[in-house]
Short mmCIF file of C-alpha atoms and ligand atoms in Angstrom, two decimals:
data_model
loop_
_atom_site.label_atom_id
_atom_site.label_comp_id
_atom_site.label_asym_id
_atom_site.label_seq_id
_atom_site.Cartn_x
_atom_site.Cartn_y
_atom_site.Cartn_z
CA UNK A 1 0.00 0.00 0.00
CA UNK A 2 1.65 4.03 -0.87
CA UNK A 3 2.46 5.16 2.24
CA UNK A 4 2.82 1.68 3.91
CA UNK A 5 5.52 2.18 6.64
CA UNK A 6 7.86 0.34 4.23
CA UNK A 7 7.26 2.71 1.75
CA UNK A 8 8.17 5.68 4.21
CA UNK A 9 11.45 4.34 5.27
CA UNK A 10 14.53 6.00 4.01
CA UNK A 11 17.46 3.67 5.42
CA UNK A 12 21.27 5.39 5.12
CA UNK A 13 23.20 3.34 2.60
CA UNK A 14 25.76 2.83 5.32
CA UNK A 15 23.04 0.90 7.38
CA UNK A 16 21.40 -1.04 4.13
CA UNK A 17 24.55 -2.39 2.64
CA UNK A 18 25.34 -3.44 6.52
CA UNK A 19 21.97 -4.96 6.62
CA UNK A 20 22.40 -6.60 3.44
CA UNK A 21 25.44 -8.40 4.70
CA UNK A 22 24.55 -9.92 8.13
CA UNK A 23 26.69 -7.15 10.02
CA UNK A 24 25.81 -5.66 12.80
CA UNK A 25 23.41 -2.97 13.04
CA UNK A 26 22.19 -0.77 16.39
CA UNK A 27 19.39 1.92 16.10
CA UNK A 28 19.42 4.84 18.78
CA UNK A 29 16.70 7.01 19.27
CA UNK A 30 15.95 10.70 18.65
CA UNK A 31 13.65 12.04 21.40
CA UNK A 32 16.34 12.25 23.97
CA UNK A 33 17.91 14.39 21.51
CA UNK A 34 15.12 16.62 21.03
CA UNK A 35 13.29 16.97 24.19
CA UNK A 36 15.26 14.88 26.67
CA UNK A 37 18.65 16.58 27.05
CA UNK A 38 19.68 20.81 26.62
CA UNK A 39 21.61 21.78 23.60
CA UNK A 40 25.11 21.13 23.34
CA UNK A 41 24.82 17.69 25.50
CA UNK A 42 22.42 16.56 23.29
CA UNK A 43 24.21 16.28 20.30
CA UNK A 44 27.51 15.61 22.05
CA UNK A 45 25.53 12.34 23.16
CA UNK A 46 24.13 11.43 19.73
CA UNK A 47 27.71 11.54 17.93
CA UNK A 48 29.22 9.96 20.99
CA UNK A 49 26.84 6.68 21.05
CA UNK A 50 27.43 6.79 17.17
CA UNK A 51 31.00 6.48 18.04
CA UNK A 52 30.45 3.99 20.63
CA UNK A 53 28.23 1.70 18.50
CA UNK A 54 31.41 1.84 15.93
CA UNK A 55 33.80 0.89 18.57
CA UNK A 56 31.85 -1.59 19.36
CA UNK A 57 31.62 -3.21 16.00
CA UNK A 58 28.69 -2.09 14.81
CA UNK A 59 26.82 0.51 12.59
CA UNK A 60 24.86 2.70 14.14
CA UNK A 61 21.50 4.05 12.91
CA UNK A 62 19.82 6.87 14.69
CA UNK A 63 15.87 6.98 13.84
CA UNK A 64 13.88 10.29 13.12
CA UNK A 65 11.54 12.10 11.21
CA UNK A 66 11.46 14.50 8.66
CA UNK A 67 8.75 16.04 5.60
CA UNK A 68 6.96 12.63 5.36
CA UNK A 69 9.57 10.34 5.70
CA UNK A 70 10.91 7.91 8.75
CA UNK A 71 15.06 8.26 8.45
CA UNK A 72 17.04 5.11 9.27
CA UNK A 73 20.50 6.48 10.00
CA UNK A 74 21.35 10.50 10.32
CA UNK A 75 24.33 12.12 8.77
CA UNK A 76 25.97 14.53 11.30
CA UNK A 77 24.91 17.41 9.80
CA UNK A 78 20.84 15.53 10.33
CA UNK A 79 22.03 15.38 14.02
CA UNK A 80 22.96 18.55 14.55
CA UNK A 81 19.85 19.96 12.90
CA UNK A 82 17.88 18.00 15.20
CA UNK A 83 19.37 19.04 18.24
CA UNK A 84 19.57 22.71 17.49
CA UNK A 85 16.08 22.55 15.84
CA UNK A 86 13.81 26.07 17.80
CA UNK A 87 11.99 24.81 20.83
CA UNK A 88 8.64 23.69 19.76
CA UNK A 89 9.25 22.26 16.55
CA UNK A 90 10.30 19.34 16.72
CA UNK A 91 7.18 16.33 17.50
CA UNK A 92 7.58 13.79 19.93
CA UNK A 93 6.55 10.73 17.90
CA UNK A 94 5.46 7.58 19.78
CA UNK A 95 3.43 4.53 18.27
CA UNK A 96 0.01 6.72 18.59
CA UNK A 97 1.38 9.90 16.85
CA UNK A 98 3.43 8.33 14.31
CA UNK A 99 1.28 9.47 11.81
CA UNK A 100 0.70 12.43 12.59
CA UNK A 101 4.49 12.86 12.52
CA UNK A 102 4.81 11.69 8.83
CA UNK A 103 1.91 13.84 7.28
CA UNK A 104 3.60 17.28 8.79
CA UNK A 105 6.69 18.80 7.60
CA UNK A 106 9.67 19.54 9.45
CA UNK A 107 11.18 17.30 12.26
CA UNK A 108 9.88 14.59 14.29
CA UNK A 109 11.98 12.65 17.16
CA UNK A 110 10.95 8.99 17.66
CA UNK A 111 10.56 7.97 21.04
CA UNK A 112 11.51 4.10 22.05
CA UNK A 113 8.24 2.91 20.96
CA UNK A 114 7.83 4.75 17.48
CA UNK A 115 12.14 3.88 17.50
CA UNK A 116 11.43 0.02 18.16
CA UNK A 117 8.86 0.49 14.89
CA UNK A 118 10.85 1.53 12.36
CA UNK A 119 14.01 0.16 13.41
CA UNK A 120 11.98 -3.47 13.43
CA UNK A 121 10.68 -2.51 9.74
CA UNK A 122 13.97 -1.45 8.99
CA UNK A 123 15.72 -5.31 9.23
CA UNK A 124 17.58 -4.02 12.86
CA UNK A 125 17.57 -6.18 15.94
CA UNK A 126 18.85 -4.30 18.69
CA UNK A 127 18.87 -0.93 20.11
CA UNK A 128 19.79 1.23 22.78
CA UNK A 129 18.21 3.78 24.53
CA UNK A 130 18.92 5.76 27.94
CA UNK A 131 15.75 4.69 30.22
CA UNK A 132 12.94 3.25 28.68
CA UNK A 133 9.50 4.94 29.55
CA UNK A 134 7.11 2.96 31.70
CA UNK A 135 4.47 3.62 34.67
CA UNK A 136 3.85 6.97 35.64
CA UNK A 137 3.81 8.05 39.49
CA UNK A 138 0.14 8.28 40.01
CA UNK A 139 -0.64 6.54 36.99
CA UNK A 140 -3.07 4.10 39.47
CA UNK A 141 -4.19 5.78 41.82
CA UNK A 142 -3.47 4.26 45.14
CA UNK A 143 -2.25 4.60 48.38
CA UNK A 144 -1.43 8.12 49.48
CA UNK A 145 -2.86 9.69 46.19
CA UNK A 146 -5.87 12.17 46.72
CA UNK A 147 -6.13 12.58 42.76
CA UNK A 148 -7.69 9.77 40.25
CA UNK A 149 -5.77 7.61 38.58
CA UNK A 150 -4.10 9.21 35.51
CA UNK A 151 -3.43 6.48 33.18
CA UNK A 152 -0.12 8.06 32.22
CA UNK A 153 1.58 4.55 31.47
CA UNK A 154 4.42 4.89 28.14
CA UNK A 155 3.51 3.57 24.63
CA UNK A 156 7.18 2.03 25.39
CA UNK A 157 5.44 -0.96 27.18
CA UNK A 158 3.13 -1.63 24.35
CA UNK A 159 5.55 -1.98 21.88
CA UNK A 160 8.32 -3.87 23.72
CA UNK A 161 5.47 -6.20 24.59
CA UNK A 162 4.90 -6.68 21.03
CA UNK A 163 8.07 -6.05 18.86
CA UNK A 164 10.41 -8.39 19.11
CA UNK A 165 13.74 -6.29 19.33
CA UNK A 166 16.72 -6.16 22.54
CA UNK A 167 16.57 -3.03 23.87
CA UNK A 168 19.41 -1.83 26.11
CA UNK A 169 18.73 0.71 28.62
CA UNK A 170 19.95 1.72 32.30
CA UNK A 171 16.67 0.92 33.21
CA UNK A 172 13.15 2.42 33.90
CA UNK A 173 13.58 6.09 34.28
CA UNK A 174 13.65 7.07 37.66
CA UNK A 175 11.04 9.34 37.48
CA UNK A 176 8.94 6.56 37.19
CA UNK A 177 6.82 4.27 39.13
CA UNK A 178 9.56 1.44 38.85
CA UNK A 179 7.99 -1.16 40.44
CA UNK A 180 4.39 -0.87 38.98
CA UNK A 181 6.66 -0.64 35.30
CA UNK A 182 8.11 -4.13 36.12
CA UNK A 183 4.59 -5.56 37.08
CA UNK A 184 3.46 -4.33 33.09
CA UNK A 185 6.70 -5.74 32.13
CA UNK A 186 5.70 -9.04 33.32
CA UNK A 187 2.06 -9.33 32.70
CA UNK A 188 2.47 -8.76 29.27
CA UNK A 189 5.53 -11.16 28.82
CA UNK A 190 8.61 -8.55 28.69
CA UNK A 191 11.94 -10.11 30.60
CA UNK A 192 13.40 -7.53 32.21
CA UNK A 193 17.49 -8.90 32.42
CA UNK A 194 20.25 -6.49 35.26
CA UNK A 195 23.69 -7.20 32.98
CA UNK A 196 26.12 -7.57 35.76
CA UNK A 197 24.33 -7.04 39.28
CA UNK A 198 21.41 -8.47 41.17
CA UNK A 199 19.79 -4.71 41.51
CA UNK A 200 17.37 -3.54 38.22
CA UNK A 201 19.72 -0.44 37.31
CA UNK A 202 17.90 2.76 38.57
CA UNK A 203 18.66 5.09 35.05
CA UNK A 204 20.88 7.68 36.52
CA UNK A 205 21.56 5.80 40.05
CA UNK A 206 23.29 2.23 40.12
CA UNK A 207 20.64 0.83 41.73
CA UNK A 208 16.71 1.76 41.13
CA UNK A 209 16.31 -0.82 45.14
CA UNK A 210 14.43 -3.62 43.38
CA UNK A 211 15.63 -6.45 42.67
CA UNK A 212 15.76 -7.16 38.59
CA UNK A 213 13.65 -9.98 37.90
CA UNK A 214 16.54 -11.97 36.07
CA UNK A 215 20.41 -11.08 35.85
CA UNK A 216 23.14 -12.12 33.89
CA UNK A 217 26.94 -11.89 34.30
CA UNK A 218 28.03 -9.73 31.33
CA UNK A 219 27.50 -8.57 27.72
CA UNK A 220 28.12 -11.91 26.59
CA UNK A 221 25.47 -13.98 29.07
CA UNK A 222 23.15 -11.15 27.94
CA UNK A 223 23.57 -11.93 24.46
CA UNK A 224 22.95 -15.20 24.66
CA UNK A 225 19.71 -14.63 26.80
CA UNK A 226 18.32 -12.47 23.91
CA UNK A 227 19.47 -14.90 21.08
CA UNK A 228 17.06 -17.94 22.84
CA UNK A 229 14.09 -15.12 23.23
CA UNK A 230 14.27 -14.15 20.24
CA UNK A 231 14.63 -17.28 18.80
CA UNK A 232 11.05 -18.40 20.27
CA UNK A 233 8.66 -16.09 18.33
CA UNK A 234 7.05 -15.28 21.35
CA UNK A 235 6.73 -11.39 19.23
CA UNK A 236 8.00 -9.41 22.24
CA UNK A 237 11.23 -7.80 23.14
CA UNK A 238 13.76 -7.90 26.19
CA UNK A 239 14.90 -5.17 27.54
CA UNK A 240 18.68 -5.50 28.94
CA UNK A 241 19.43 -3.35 31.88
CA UNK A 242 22.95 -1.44 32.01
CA UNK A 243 24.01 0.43 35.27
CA UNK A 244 24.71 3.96 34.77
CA UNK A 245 28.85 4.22 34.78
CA UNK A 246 29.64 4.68 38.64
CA UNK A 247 31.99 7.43 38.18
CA UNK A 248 29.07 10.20 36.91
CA UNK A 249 26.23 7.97 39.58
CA UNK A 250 23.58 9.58 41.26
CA UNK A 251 23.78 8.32 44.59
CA UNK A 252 20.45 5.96 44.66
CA UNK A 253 18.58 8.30 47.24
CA UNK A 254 19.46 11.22 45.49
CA UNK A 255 17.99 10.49 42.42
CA UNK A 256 15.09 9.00 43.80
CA UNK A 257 14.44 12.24 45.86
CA UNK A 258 14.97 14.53 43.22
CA UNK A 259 12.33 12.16 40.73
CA UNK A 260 9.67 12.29 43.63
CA UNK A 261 10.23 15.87 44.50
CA UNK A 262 10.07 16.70 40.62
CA UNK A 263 6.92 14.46 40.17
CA UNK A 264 4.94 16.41 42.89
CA UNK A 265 5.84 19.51 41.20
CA UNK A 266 4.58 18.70 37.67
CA UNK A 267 1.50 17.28 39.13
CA UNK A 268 1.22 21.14 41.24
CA UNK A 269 1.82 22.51 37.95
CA UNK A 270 -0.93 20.37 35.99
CA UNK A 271 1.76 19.06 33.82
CA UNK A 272 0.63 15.88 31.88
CA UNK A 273 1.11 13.66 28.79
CA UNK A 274 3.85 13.90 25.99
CA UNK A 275 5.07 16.73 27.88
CA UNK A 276 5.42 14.92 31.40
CA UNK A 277 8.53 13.28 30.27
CA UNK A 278 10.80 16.05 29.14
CA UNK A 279 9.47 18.46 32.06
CA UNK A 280 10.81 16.35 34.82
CA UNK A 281 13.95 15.33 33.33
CA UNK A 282 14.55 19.19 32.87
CA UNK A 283 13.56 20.07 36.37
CA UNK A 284 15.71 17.47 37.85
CA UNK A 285 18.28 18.65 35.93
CA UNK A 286 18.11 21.56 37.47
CA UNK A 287 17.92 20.01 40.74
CA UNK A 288 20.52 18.68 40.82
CA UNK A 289 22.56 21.37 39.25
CA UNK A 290 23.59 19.05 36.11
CA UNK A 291 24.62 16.37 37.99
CA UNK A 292 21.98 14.45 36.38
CA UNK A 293 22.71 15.29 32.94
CA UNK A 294 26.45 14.18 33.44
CA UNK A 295 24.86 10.57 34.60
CA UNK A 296 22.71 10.77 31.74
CA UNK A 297 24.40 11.81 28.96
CA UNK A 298 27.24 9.10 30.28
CA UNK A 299 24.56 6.25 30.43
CA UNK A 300 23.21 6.61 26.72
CA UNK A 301 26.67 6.28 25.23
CA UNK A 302 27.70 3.59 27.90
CA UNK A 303 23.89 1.65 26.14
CA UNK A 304 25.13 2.06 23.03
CA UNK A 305 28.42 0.77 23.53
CA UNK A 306 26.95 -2.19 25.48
CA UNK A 307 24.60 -2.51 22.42
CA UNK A 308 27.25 -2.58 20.22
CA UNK A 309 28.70 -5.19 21.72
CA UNK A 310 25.35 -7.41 22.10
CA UNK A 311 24.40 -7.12 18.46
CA UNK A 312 28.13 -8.20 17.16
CA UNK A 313 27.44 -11.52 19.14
CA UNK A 314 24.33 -12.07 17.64
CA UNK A 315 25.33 -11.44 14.20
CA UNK A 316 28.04 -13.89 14.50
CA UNK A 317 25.59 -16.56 14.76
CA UNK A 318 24.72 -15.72 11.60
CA UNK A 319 20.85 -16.87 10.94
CA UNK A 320 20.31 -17.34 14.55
CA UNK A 321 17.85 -14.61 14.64
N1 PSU B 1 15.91 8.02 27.72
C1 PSU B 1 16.52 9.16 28.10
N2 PSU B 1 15.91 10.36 27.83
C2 PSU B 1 14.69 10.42 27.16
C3 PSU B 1 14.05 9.20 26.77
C4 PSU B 1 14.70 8.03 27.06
O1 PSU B 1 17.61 9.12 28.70
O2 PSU B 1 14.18 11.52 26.93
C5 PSU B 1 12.72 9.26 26.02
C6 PSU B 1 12.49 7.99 25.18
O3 PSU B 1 12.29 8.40 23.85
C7 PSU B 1 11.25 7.35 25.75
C8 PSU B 1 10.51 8.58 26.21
O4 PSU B 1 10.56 6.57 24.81
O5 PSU B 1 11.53 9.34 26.85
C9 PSU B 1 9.33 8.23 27.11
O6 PSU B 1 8.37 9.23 27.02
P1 PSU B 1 6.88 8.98 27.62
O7 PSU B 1 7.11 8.78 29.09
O8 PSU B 1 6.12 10.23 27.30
O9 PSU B 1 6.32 7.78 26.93
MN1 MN B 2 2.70 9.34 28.69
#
């Protein structure tokens, strides 16, 4: 059908002919570019999970979109564009706007779910991300919560319940109900994997205080782990957990004081949907006086290298997946 997502997808040449071959391929999102880091960090941490993705072993592709079309791989000068693009103008495209993205001109940024989407359409297998969206605070209601239940749980769920791709992240954001976002995560058949500690990574902290639901000793273990999911069919992804490097860490109750302090805020200042997202990872940016941009900017690039590594060992089994 015109204007079938195939159709829409405009994959670098660098990517295809890496495709083609059985190499390795990572895609990296665009919405932490646009709306979840400040201008110059953001496109420091694009080029510098490009570069880690190559060191690595792999080709990176970073997904956005722009006058109709669904980009599989951005030149630097595409990068740069999108990071500097006027506040604003740039959509946030997730599974239930991607449409709207493609029939407006100008840029759109894909979040993980609208990433997972065209990456999957695009022949890639793995990808990385910083923290995957899940369960807002609030989103249910409950104890100690005079408001209704808001709902506000990410499209990201959704789709890595239903698109079979590895994700590496450094967990659920913290800004996040964590624990209510691994209880999704289960139901609807999503394993949930710590690479290299017993703790689920906490995004910008080491540790988010749960306990991940599996673990697995390194890269390689993880690898392997993802190779046998994949290899079932089940249609879902797995989403491998990376701690943040410990040298830029958020101590653990920092960062989970700064995401509750910043959550009662938005909700004081009626902030809600798309918006939510970027909002608190601004205001706990400024917080924490950067500090939490350091420990994020360092955990996307550390994802992509880990990524990197991930998708090498699954494209030497060549056919495996
Ligand atoms: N990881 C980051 N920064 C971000 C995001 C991930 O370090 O800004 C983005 C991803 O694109 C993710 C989105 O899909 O936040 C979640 O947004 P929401 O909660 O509105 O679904
Ligand atoms: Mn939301």
């Amino acid at each position: 059908m015109t204007g079938s997502l195939a159709d829409r997808l405009s994959i670098r040449p660098e990517v295809a002919a890496a495709l083609a071959a059985g190499r390795p391929v990572v895609a990296l999102e665009s919405t932490l570019i646009s709306h979840g880091l400040p201008y110059p960090q953001n496109v420091e941490v694009a080029r510098a999970s490009e570069a880690a993705v190559r060191e690595s072993g792999a080709t990176p592709a970073t997904v956005a979109i722009r006058d109709g079309r669904v980009l599989v791989g951005l030149g630097d000068e595409e990068l740069e564009a999108l990071g500097t693009a006027a506040p604003g103008t740039v959509l946030k495209a997730a599974r239930p706007s991607l449409s709207a993205a493609l029939t407006r001109a100008g840029w759109s940024a894909t979040t993980v779910s609208a990433t997972m989407i065209a990456a999957y359409a695009a022949g890639i297998r793995v990808f990385a991300t910083g923290g995957i969206g899940g369960v807002h605070r609030g989103a249910l209601g409950g104890p100690g919560t005079t408001e209704p239940p808001t709902f506000d749980i990410s499209s990201d769920l959704e789709e890595l319940a239903r698109t079979p791709m590895v994700v590496v992240c450094a967990g659920p954001k913290a800004i996040l109900d964590v624990r209510a976002t691994l209880e999704v995560l289960e139901t609807r058949g999503v394993p949930v994997v710590a690479v290299g500690q017993e703790d689920l990574p906490g995004f910008t902290a080491r540790s988010s205080g749960i306990r991940a639901p599996w673990n697995v000793a390194d890269p390689a273990a993880a690898a392997g782990l993802a190779r046998a999911h994949l290899a079932l069919g089940l249609g879902g992804g797995i989403v491998l957990c990376v701690p943040v490097p410990a040298d830029v860490a958020l101590p653990d109750d920092v960062a989970r004081q700064v995401a509750e302090r910043a959550a009662i805020e938005a909700d004081a200042a009626g902030v809600h949907g798309p918006a939510l997202t970027p909002w608190l990872l601004a205001r706990i940016a400024g917080l924490t006086d950067g500090a939490s941009v350091r420990a994020n900017t360092a955990l996307i690039v550390n994802d992509a290298r880990v990524a990197g590594l991930v998708a090498a060992l699954l494209a030497d089994e060549a056919g495996a997946i």
